[in-house]
Amino acid sequence: MNKENIFTILERNNLSCDGFNYGLYEEFSKTIESETEIIHKITEYNNYAKNNNNKYSDEIMQYLRQRNELNKFDFSQDKELNELSSNKVFEEIVKWNGLLGCYSETIKSWVKEIYGVDLNEIEK
């Protein structure tokens, strides 16, 4: 399906024709064949994103979901992910982005040395 067709489908279903919904459509269409079901999933995700009480931004939550072997748009375990400490979230995000080992602590030490802020003492 080309870009124009997806935007036409989004518009026809009164969904915002933006890159985010386009990405959702592409992602959901990998596993869902029904256009109606894809639109339903996009609407469901948009409603969740607007009304959730997540501790972290949607981008951070997507990383955490993927790190936990979920689809980045699968919010079924968000409650558990929100219970992670800020230090654990930072560690998981660093690992998800390819910095393995103790890089989370290394980065925190750089922040402390450069900005004088000890991230280990801050809990969101």
C-alpha angles and dihedrals in degrees: 000000000000128000095255092055093052092049089049090052092048092049093047088055094048093248124141110268096224136127092261095058090040088056091047090051092050092047096047093044089063090071105016122065100185114089089206092055092046090052089047091052092048091050091046092050093046091050091048093048091052097045107033126116096217117160091219136044120274090253092055091045090053090054091048092049092051092045086056092052095257129126107266089243095049105106095177093111099037092112090060093042090053089057092063116106118250089248091054091047091051091049092049093048092050091050093045089055092055102262101127129184120026097338093122089063092042092053091047090052090051090052090050093048095045102035102020091237119132104210091191088067094052119084119181 
